[in-house]
PDB file of C-alpha atoms in Angstrom:
ATOM      1  CA  UNK A  42     -44.453  15.059  96.937  1.00 39.00           C
ATOM      2  CA  UNK A  43     -43.546  18.143  99.319  1.00 43.00           C
ATOM      3  CA  UNK A  44     -40.665  18.843  98.057  1.00 46.00           C
ATOM      4  CA  UNK A  45     -42.061  18.756  94.703  1.00 43.00           C
ATOM      5  CA  UNK A  46     -45.380  20.400  95.726  1.00 49.00           C
ATOM      6  CA  UNK A  47     -42.901  23.468  97.483  1.00 58.00           C
ATOM      7  CA  UNK A  48     -40.548  23.950  93.853  1.00 70.00           C
ATOM      8  CA  UNK A  49     -44.242  24.449  91.707  1.00 90.00           C
ATOM      9  CA  UNK A  50     -45.235  27.441  91.309  1.00 95.00           C
ATOM     10  CA  UNK A  51     -47.218  29.705  89.264  1.00 97.00           C
ATOM     11  CA  UNK A  52     -46.978  33.734  87.411  1.00 97.00           C
ATOM     12  CA  UNK A  53     -45.935  35.914  88.630  1.00 96.00           C
ATOM     13  CA  UNK A  54     -46.581  34.843  92.083  1.00 96.00           C
ATOM     14  CA  UNK A  55     -49.912  34.034  92.204  1.00 97.00           C
ATOM     15  CA  UNK A  56     -51.155  32.242  94.203  1.00 97.00           C
ATOM     16  CA  UNK A  57     -53.169  29.908  92.215  1.00 98.00           C
ATOM     17  CA  UNK A  58     -55.019  29.173  89.089  1.00 98.00           C
ATOM     18  CA  UNK A  59     -58.411  28.941  87.741  1.00 98.00           C
ATOM     19  CA  UNK A  60     -59.828  28.122  84.422  1.00 98.00           C
ATOM     20  CA  UNK A  61     -63.042  29.792  82.512  1.00 98.00           C
ATOM     21  CA  UNK A  62     -64.014  26.807  80.314  1.00 98.00           C
ATOM     22  CA  UNK A  63     -66.927  26.481  78.493  1.00 98.00           C
ATOM     23  CA  UNK A  64     -68.481  22.777  76.579  1.00 98.00           C
ATOM     24  CA  UNK A  65     -70.743  22.292  74.225  1.00 97.00           C
ATOM     25  CA  UNK A  66     -70.601  25.427  71.338  1.00 97.00           C
ATOM     26  CA  UNK A  67     -74.265  27.217  73.228  1.00 98.00           C
ATOM     27  CA  UNK A  68     -75.362  30.032  71.788  1.00 98.00           C
ATOM     28  CA  UNK A  69     -75.985  31.550  75.457  1.00 98.00           C
ATOM     29  CA  UNK A  70     -71.925  31.393  75.511  1.00 98.00           C
ATOM     30  CA  UNK A  71     -71.869  33.519  72.471  1.00 98.00           C
ATOM     31  CA  UNK A  72     -73.964  35.630  74.097  1.00 98.00           C
ATOM     32  CA  UNK A  73     -73.120  36.815  77.380  1.00 98.00           C
ATOM     33  CA  UNK A  74     -70.212  34.347  78.956  1.00 98.00           C
ATOM     34  CA  UNK A  75     -67.989  36.041  75.571  1.00 98.00           C
ATOM     35  CA  UNK A  76     -68.904  39.516  76.123  1.00 98.00           C
ATOM     36  CA  UNK A  77     -69.066  39.176  80.826  1.00 98.00           C
ATOM     37  CA  UNK A  78     -64.721  38.212  79.780  1.00 98.00           C
ATOM     38  CA  UNK A  79     -64.078  40.184  77.795  1.00 98.00           C
ATOM     39  CA  UNK A  80     -65.553  43.316  79.787  1.00 98.00           C
ATOM     40  CA  UNK A  81     -63.558  41.986  82.203  1.00 98.00           C
ATOM     41  CA  UNK A  82     -59.871  41.378  80.144  1.00 98.00           C
ATOM     42  CA  UNK A  83     -60.828  37.066  81.088  1.00 98.00           C
ATOM     43  CA  UNK A  84     -60.108  34.409  78.927  1.00 98.00           C
ATOM     44  CA  UNK A  85     -62.205  31.355  78.910  1.00 98.00           C
ATOM     45  CA  UNK A  86     -61.534  28.468  76.166  1.00 98.00           C
ATOM     46  CA  UNK A  87     -64.598  26.772  74.158  1.00 98.00           C
ATOM     47  CA  UNK A  88     -64.934  23.241  73.786  1.00 98.00           C
ATOM     48  CA  UNK A  89     -66.510  22.893  70.276  1.00 98.00           C
ATOM     49  CA  UNK A  90     -68.321  20.130  68.982  1.00 97.00           C
ATOM     50  CA  UNK A  91     -68.374  21.244  65.127  1.00 97.00           C
ATOM     51  CA  UNK A  92     -71.946  18.989  64.501  1.00 95.00           C
ATOM     52  CA  UNK A  93     -73.529  21.937  66.777  1.00 95.00           C
ATOM     53  CA  UNK A  94     -75.411  24.361  64.994  1.00 95.00           C
ATOM     54  CA  UNK A  95     -74.228  27.259  67.018  1.00 95.00           C
ATOM     55  CA  UNK A  96     -71.398  26.278  65.478  1.00 97.00           C
ATOM     56  CA  UNK A  97     -72.731  26.315  62.028  1.00 94.00           C
ATOM     57  CA  UNK A  98     -74.835  29.157  61.969  1.00 97.00           C
ATOM     58  CA  UNK A  99     -72.466  31.747  64.236  1.00 97.00           C
ATOM     59  CA  UNK A 100     -69.035  30.617  62.846  1.00 97.00           C
ATOM     60  CA  UNK A 101     -67.128  34.130  63.004  1.00 97.00           C
ATOM     61  CA  UNK A 102     -68.461  34.435  66.199  1.00 98.00           C
ATOM     62  CA  UNK A 103     -66.271  31.818  66.718  1.00 98.00           C
ATOM     63  CA  UNK A 104     -63.825  32.936  65.320  1.00 98.00           C
ATOM     64  CA  UNK A 105     -64.065  36.124  66.919  1.00 98.00           C
ATOM     65  CA  UNK A 106     -63.683  34.513  70.365  1.00 98.00           C
ATOM     66  CA  UNK A 107     -59.864  32.581  68.701  1.00 98.00           C
ATOM     67  CA  UNK A 108     -58.799  36.802  67.525  1.00 98.00           C
ATOM     68  CA  UNK A 109     -59.793  37.994  70.450  1.00 98.00           C
ATOM     69  CA  UNK A 110     -57.017  35.887  72.279  1.00 98.00           C
ATOM     70  CA  UNK A 111     -59.966  32.967  73.839  1.00 98.00           C
ATOM     71  CA  UNK A 112     -59.376  28.995  72.987  1.00 98.00           C
ATOM     72  CA  UNK A 113     -61.134  26.574  71.298  1.00 98.00           C
ATOM     73  CA  UNK A 114     -60.498  23.059  72.064  1.00 98.00           C
ATOM     74  CA  UNK A 115     -61.942  20.078  70.901  1.00 98.00           C
ATOM     75  CA  UNK A 116     -64.896  18.107  72.200  1.00 98.00           C
ATOM     76  CA  UNK A 117     -65.078  15.475  69.439  1.00 98.00           C
ATOM     77  CA  UNK A 118     -67.126  15.950  66.966  1.00 97.00           C
ATOM     78  CA  UNK A 119     -70.147  15.154  67.899  1.00 97.00           C
ATOM     79  CA  UNK A 120     -69.740  14.842  71.185  1.00 97.00           C
ATOM     80  CA  UNK A 121     -70.733  11.296  71.639  1.00 96.00           C
ATOM     81  CA  UNK A 122     -71.326   9.682  75.400  1.00 97.00           C
ATOM     82  CA  UNK A 123     -72.388   6.870  76.217  1.00 96.00           C
ATOM     83  CA  UNK A 124     -75.914   6.220  76.523  1.00 95.00           C
ATOM     84  CA  UNK A 125     -76.461   3.642  79.390  1.00 93.00           C
ATOM     85  CA  UNK A 126     -77.086   4.432  83.218  1.00 87.00           C
ATOM     86  CA  UNK A 127     -80.174   6.525  84.751  1.00 89.00           C
ATOM     87  CA  UNK A 128     -80.552  10.337  83.376  1.00 91.00           C
ATOM     88  CA  UNK A 129     -79.107   8.903  79.964  1.00 95.00           C
ATOM     89  CA  UNK A 130     -82.032   8.846  77.375  1.00 93.00           C
ATOM     90  CA  UNK A 131     -80.970  11.950  75.674  1.00 94.00           C
ATOM     91  CA  UNK A 132     -78.103  10.547  73.924  1.00 95.00           C
ATOM     92  CA  UNK A 133     -79.413   9.309  70.534  1.00 94.00           C
ATOM     93  CA  UNK A 134     -78.291   5.938  69.053  1.00 93.00           C
ATOM     94  CA  UNK A 135     -76.267   7.820  66.422  1.00 94.00           C
ATOM     95  CA  UNK A 136     -73.846   9.021  69.222  1.00 95.00           C
ATOM     96  CA  UNK A 137     -74.192   6.574  71.316  1.00 97.00           C
ATOM     97  CA  UNK A 138     -69.552   5.873  72.869  1.00 97.00           C
ATOM     98  CA  UNK A 139     -71.278   2.614  73.176  1.00 96.00           C
ATOM     99  CA  UNK A 140     -71.175   1.723  69.726  1.00 97.00           C
ATOM    100  CA  UNK A 141     -68.234   3.686  68.312  1.00 97.00           C
ATOM    101  CA  UNK A 142     -65.040   2.194  68.421  1.00 98.00           C
ATOM    102  CA  UNK A 143     -61.690   3.442  69.667  1.00 98.00           C
ATOM    103  CA  UNK A 144     -60.291   3.342  66.165  1.00 98.00           C
ATOM    104  CA  UNK A 145     -63.948   5.769  65.127  1.00 98.00           C
ATOM    105  CA  UNK A 146     -62.825   7.593  67.727  1.00 98.00           C
ATOM    106  CA  UNK A 147     -59.037   9.279  67.622  1.00 98.00           C
ATOM    107  CA  UNK A 148     -60.399   9.729  64.255  1.00 98.00           C
ATOM    108  CA  UNK A 149     -62.987  11.800  64.766  1.00 97.00           C
ATOM    109  CA  UNK A 150     -60.947  13.831  67.468  1.00 98.00           C
ATOM    110  CA  UNK A 151     -57.776  14.770  65.799  1.00 98.00           C
ATOM    111  CA  UNK A 152     -60.781  15.670  62.566  1.00 98.00           C
ATOM    112  CA  UNK A 153     -62.071  17.880  64.864  1.00 98.00           C
ATOM    113  CA  UNK A 154     -58.631  19.296  65.936  1.00 98.00           C
ATOM    114  CA  UNK A 155     -58.165  20.360  62.069  1.00 98.00           C
ATOM    115  CA  UNK A 156     -61.418  21.293  61.755  1.00 98.00           C
ATOM    116  CA  UNK A 157     -60.589  24.016  64.739  1.00 98.00           C
ATOM    117  CA  UNK A 158     -57.550  25.024  63.106  1.00 98.00           C
ATOM    118  CA  UNK A 159     -59.557  25.472  59.797  1.00 97.00           C
ATOM    119  CA  UNK A 160     -62.072  27.858  62.645  1.00 97.00           C
ATOM    120  CA  UNK A 161     -59.001  29.730  63.596  1.00 97.00           C
ATOM    121  CA  UNK A 162     -55.732  29.191  62.303  1.00 97.00           C
ATOM    122  CA  UNK A 163     -53.715  27.843  65.066  1.00 96.00           C
ATOM    123  CA  UNK A 164     -51.495  24.482  64.931  1.00 95.00           C
ATOM    124  CA  UNK A 165     -49.540  25.187  68.268  1.00 94.00           C
ATOM    125  CA  UNK A 166     -51.136  22.738  70.808  1.00 97.00           C
ATOM    126  CA  UNK A 167     -54.945  21.762  71.813  1.00 98.00           C
ATOM    127  CA  UNK A 168     -57.162  20.611  74.556  1.00 98.00           C
ATOM    128  CA  UNK A 169     -59.777  17.965  74.465  1.00 98.00           C
ATOM    129  CA  UNK A 170     -62.801  17.511  77.138  1.00 98.00           C
ATOM    130  CA  UNK A 171     -64.520  14.288  77.137  1.00 97.00           C
ATOM    131  CA  UNK A 172     -67.780  13.864  76.341  1.00 96.00           C
ATOM    132  CA  UNK A 173     -69.790  13.850  79.313  1.00 94.00           C
ATOM    133  CA  UNK A 174     -66.762  12.355  81.052  1.00 93.00           C
ATOM    134  CA  UNK A 175     -67.162   9.144  79.679  1.00 95.00           C
ATOM    135  CA  UNK A 176     -63.734   7.402  78.611  1.00 96.00           C
ATOM    136  CA  UNK A 177     -64.989   3.525  77.201  1.00 96.00           C
ATOM    137  CA  UNK A 178     -65.912   3.632  73.718  1.00 97.00           C
ATOM    138  CA  UNK A 179     -67.170  -0.095  72.787  1.00 96.00           C
ATOM    139  CA  UNK A 180     -63.457  -2.073  72.414  1.00 97.00           C
ATOM    140  CA  UNK A 181     -61.464   0.226  74.995  1.00 97.00           C
ATOM    141  CA  UNK A 182     -60.627   2.998  76.661  1.00 97.00           C
ATOM    142  CA  UNK A 183     -60.694   6.175  73.426  1.00 98.00           C
ATOM    143  CA  UNK A 184     -58.586   8.559  75.477  1.00 97.00           C
ATOM    144  CA  UNK A 185     -55.621   6.284  76.357  1.00 97.00           C
ATOM    145  CA  UNK A 186     -55.656   7.235  72.563  1.00 98.00           C
ATOM    146  CA  UNK A 187     -56.179  10.312  71.940  1.00 98.00           C
ATOM    147  CA  UNK A 188     -53.722  11.560  74.641  1.00 97.00           C
ATOM    148  CA  UNK A 189     -51.498  12.293  72.009  1.00 97.00           C
ATOM    149  CA  UNK A 190     -52.684  14.777  70.339  1.00 98.00           C
ATOM    150  CA  UNK A 191     -53.332  16.987  73.421  1.00 98.00           C
ATOM    151  CA  UNK A 192     -51.187  19.073  76.229  1.00 98.00           C
ATOM    152  CA  UNK A 193     -54.245  18.504  78.797  1.00 98.00           C
ATOM    153  CA  UNK A 194     -57.254  16.102  78.709  1.00 98.00           C
ATOM    154  CA  UNK A 195     -60.080  17.340  81.234  1.00 97.00           C
ATOM    155  CA  UNK A 196     -62.256  15.043  82.768  1.00 94.00           C
ATOM    156  CA  UNK A 197     -65.626  14.945  85.051  1.00 86.00           C
ATOM    157  CA  UNK A 198     -64.761  14.594  88.888  1.00 86.00           C
ATOM    158  CA  UNK A 199     -63.211  16.200  91.355  1.00 86.00           C
ATOM    159  CA  UNK A 200     -63.411  20.118  92.931  1.00 90.00           C
ATOM    160  CA  UNK A 201     -59.702  21.605  93.187  1.00 97.00           C
ATOM    161  CA  UNK A 202     -57.382  20.206  92.334  1.00 97.00           C
ATOM    162  CA  UNK A 203     -55.596  18.809  95.483  1.00 96.00           C
ATOM    163  CA  UNK A 204     -52.044  18.448  94.575  1.00 96.00           C
ATOM    164  CA  UNK A 205     -50.329  20.335  91.348  1.00 96.00           C
ATOM    165  CA  UNK A 206     -47.110  17.850  91.242  1.00 93.00           C
ATOM    166  CA  UNK A 207     -49.591  15.081  90.938  1.00 94.00           C
ATOM    167  CA  UNK A 208     -51.384  16.041  88.156  1.00 96.00           C
ATOM    168  CA  UNK A 209     -52.185  14.179  85.152  1.00 96.00           C
ATOM    169  CA  UNK A 210     -52.148  16.746  82.895  1.00 97.00           C
ATOM    170  CA  UNK A 211     -54.397  14.098  80.560  1.00 96.00           C
ATOM    171  CA  UNK A 212     -56.941  13.775  83.654  1.00 96.00           C
ATOM    172  CA  UNK A 213     -57.337  17.336  84.774  1.00 97.00           C
ATOM    173  CA  UNK A 214     -60.537  16.843  87.612  1.00 96.00           C
ATOM    174  CA  UNK A 215     -63.459  19.491  86.253  1.00 96.00           C
ATOM    175  CA  UNK A 216     -66.325  20.628  88.786  1.00 97.00           C
ATOM    176  CA  UNK A 217     -69.640  21.399  85.916  1.00 97.00           C
ATOM    177  CA  UNK A 218     -71.789  24.417  87.909  1.00 97.00           C
ATOM    178  CA  UNK A 219     -75.429  23.922  87.253  1.00 97.00           C
ATOM    179  CA  UNK A 220     -77.200  26.081  88.524  1.00 97.00           C
ATOM    180  CA  UNK A 221     -74.922  28.006  91.668  1.00 98.00           C
ATOM    181  CA  UNK A 222     -74.345  31.083  92.965  1.00 98.00           C
ATOM    182  CA  UNK A 223     -71.580  33.520  92.837  1.00 98.00           C
ATOM    183  CA  UNK A 224     -70.682  32.997  96.288  1.00 98.00           C
ATOM    184  CA  UNK A 225     -70.430  29.273  95.710  1.00 98.00           C
ATOM    185  CA  UNK A 226     -68.226  29.627  92.345  1.00 98.00           C
ATOM    186  CA  UNK A 227     -65.731  31.878  94.608  1.00 98.00           C
ATOM    187  CA  UNK A 228     -65.117  29.941  97.371  1.00 98.00           C
ATOM    188  CA  UNK A 229     -64.220  27.042  95.335  1.00 98.00           C
ATOM    189  CA  UNK A 230     -61.277  29.518  93.807  1.00 98.00           C
ATOM    190  CA  UNK A 231     -61.021  30.759  97.000  1.00 98.00           C
ATOM    191  CA  UNK A 232     -59.865  26.770  98.465  1.00 98.00           C
ATOM    192  CA  UNK A 233     -57.986  27.043  95.282  1.00 98.00           C
ATOM    193  CA  UNK A 234     -55.911  29.699  96.268  1.00 98.00           C
ATOM    194  CA  UNK A 235     -55.656  28.502 100.193  1.00 97.00           C
ATOM    195  CA  UNK A 236     -54.159  24.548  98.210  1.00 96.00           C
ATOM    196  CA  UNK A 237     -52.182  26.487  95.972  1.00 97.00           C
ATOM    197  CA  UNK A 238     -53.336  24.456  93.538  1.00 98.00           C
ATOM    198  CA  UNK A 239     -55.918  25.043  90.442  1.00 98.00           C
ATOM    199  CA  UNK A 240     -59.789  24.781  89.563  1.00 98.00           C
ATOM    200  CA  UNK A 241     -61.170  24.397  86.601  1.00 98.00           C
ATOM    201  CA  UNK A 242     -64.769  25.147  86.009  1.00 98.00           C
ATOM    202  CA  UNK A 243     -66.852  23.707  83.053  1.00 97.00           C
ATOM    203  CA  UNK A 244     -69.373  24.975  82.637  1.00 98.00           C
ATOM    204  CA  UNK A 245     -72.288  24.847  79.502  1.00 98.00           C
ATOM    205  CA  UNK A 246     -75.262  27.571  79.161  1.00 98.00           C
ATOM    206  CA  UNK A 247     -74.696  30.801  80.874  1.00 98.00           C
ATOM    207  CA  UNK A 248     -78.317  32.514  81.699  1.00 98.00           C
ATOM    208  CA  UNK A 249     -79.884  29.816  78.917  1.00 95.00           C
ATOM    209  CA  UNK A 250     -79.731  26.170  77.812  1.00 96.00           C
ATOM    210  CA  UNK A 251     -78.517  23.756  79.649  1.00 96.00           C
ATOM    211  CA  UNK A 252     -77.182  23.109  82.615  1.00 96.00           C
ATOM    212  CA  UNK A 253     -76.963  26.546  83.533  1.00 98.00           C
ATOM    213  CA  UNK A 254     -75.643  29.240  85.638  1.00 98.00           C
ATOM    214  CA  UNK A 255     -76.749  32.693  85.819  1.00 98.00           C
ATOM    215  CA  UNK A 256     -75.771  35.499  84.094  1.00 98.00           C
ATOM    216  CA  UNK A 257     -75.326  36.966  87.680  1.00 98.00           C
ATOM    217  CA  UNK A 258     -73.499  34.669  89.369  1.00 98.00           C
ATOM    218  CA  UNK A 259     -70.771  34.267  85.845  1.00 98.00           C
ATOM    219  CA  UNK A 260     -70.310  37.888  86.753  1.00 98.00           C
ATOM    220  CA  UNK A 261     -70.034  37.931  89.971  1.00 98.00           C
ATOM    221  CA  UNK A 262     -67.486  35.345  89.683  1.00 98.00           C
ATOM    222  CA  UNK A 263     -65.538  37.464  86.845  1.00 98.00           C
ATOM    223  CA  UNK A 264     -66.023  40.525  89.023  1.00 98.00           C
ATOM    224  CA  UNK A 265     -63.993  39.178  91.716  1.00 98.00           C
ATOM    225  CA  UNK A 266     -61.581  37.470  88.860  1.00 98.00           C
ATOM    226  CA  UNK A 267     -60.789  40.647  87.386  1.00 98.00           C
ATOM    227  CA  UNK A 268     -60.142  42.315  90.667  1.00 98.00           C
ATOM    228  CA  UNK A 269     -57.837  39.737  92.390  1.00 98.00           C
ATOM    229  CA  UNK A 270     -55.914  38.871  89.189  1.00 97.00           C
ATOM    230  CA  UNK A 271     -52.913  39.269  90.798  1.00 97.00           C
ATOM    231  CA  UNK A 272     -53.678  36.497  93.714  1.00 98.00           C
ATOM    232  CA  UNK A 273     -55.574  33.814  90.496  1.00 98.00           C
ATOM    233  CA  UNK A 274     -53.582  32.889  87.032  1.00 98.00           C
ATOM    234  CA  UNK A 275     -57.434  33.188  84.459  1.00 98.00           C
ATOM    235  CA  UNK A 276     -55.998  31.866  81.346  1.00 98.00           C
ATOM    236  CA  UNK A 277     -56.782  29.904  78.557  1.00 98.00           C
ATOM    237  CA  UNK A 278     -56.121  25.976  79.315  1.00 98.00           C
ATOM    238  CA  UNK A 279     -53.873  25.501  76.887  1.00 98.00           C
ATOM    239  CA  UNK A 280     -51.780  27.700  79.100  1.00 98.00           C
ATOM    240  CA  UNK A 281     -51.739  26.728  82.129  1.00 98.00           C
ATOM    241  CA  UNK A 282     -51.436  23.001  82.122  1.00 98.00           C
ATOM    242  CA  UNK A 283     -48.160  24.029  79.013  1.00 98.00           C
ATOM    243  CA  UNK A 284     -47.417  26.251  82.571  1.00 98.00           C
ATOM    244  CA  UNK A 285     -47.691  22.903  84.482  1.00 97.00           C
ATOM    245  CA  UNK A 286     -46.043  20.896  82.324  1.00 97.00           C
ATOM    246  CA  UNK A 287     -42.952  22.846  82.959  1.00 96.00           C
ATOM    247  CA  UNK A 288     -43.230  23.075  86.164  1.00 95.00           C
ATOM    248  CA  UNK A 289     -43.132  19.375  86.629  1.00 94.00           C
ATOM    249  CA  UNK A 290     -40.552  18.895  84.475  1.00 92.00           C
ATOM    250  CA  UNK A 291     -38.152  21.538  85.659  1.00 90.00           C
ATOM    251  CA  UNK A 292     -38.823  19.547  89.685  1.00 87.00           C
ATOM    252  CA  UNK A 293     -38.466  15.885  87.898  1.00 85.00           C
ATOM    253  CA  UNK A 294     -35.081  17.016  86.110  1.00 85.00           C
ATOM    254  CA  UNK A 295     -34.211  18.201  89.766  1.00 83.00           C
ATOM    255  CA  UNK A 296     -35.177  14.830  91.195  1.00 76.00           C
ATOM    256  CA  UNK A 297     -37.975  15.193  93.038  1.00 53.00           C
TER     257      UNK A 297
END
């Protein structure tokens, strides 16, 4: 394992990678997050839910983001989450993952990929974030059934990736900041740098909407990454997962 870790390297000698992702296709992402990313020359990954209003009403904004190098990722057609457990009262019956089969979820996720291709014209790979981090449909684990469709899949849980050589690209841990300060966000980046691994942020609202982080905290993080771009590789999640797979395959070929 130690040899495999030494074999893993980030592009151009960078110390760690940072994924800036944004879930649910929210207005505040178009209004606040994307302009901030563009000012700093950084690329993010936006996980769209085609059924959500900001996709239908602001389709050209998402197309423009894709043209500017941001990734449009798959977050399912309807954002199905389990209604079980405390705090899940908001899940509507028609969007309850507990009532959907694995086969239905696969069909819907594949259709969402088709929608995204129609939106951005890309057919060179996608990544997925599981809504709410839930995996279990009514008759089994639907993530297993869709993994062949994606270069990488994000799942809720964890902060900094502990070991890049052992990372499962179909179960990448993410950190979901809510009301975090810029200092707190930057501390996670620096921890990834100390470990030589990566941190995967999954934001929702930026200065609005739900599960929000302030515009100021987001800006402080982007400013830090902009000023330290020789140390931290901030790219789309698709690019990063392709790199990780390449590094892992190379290590395996060496018999590590």
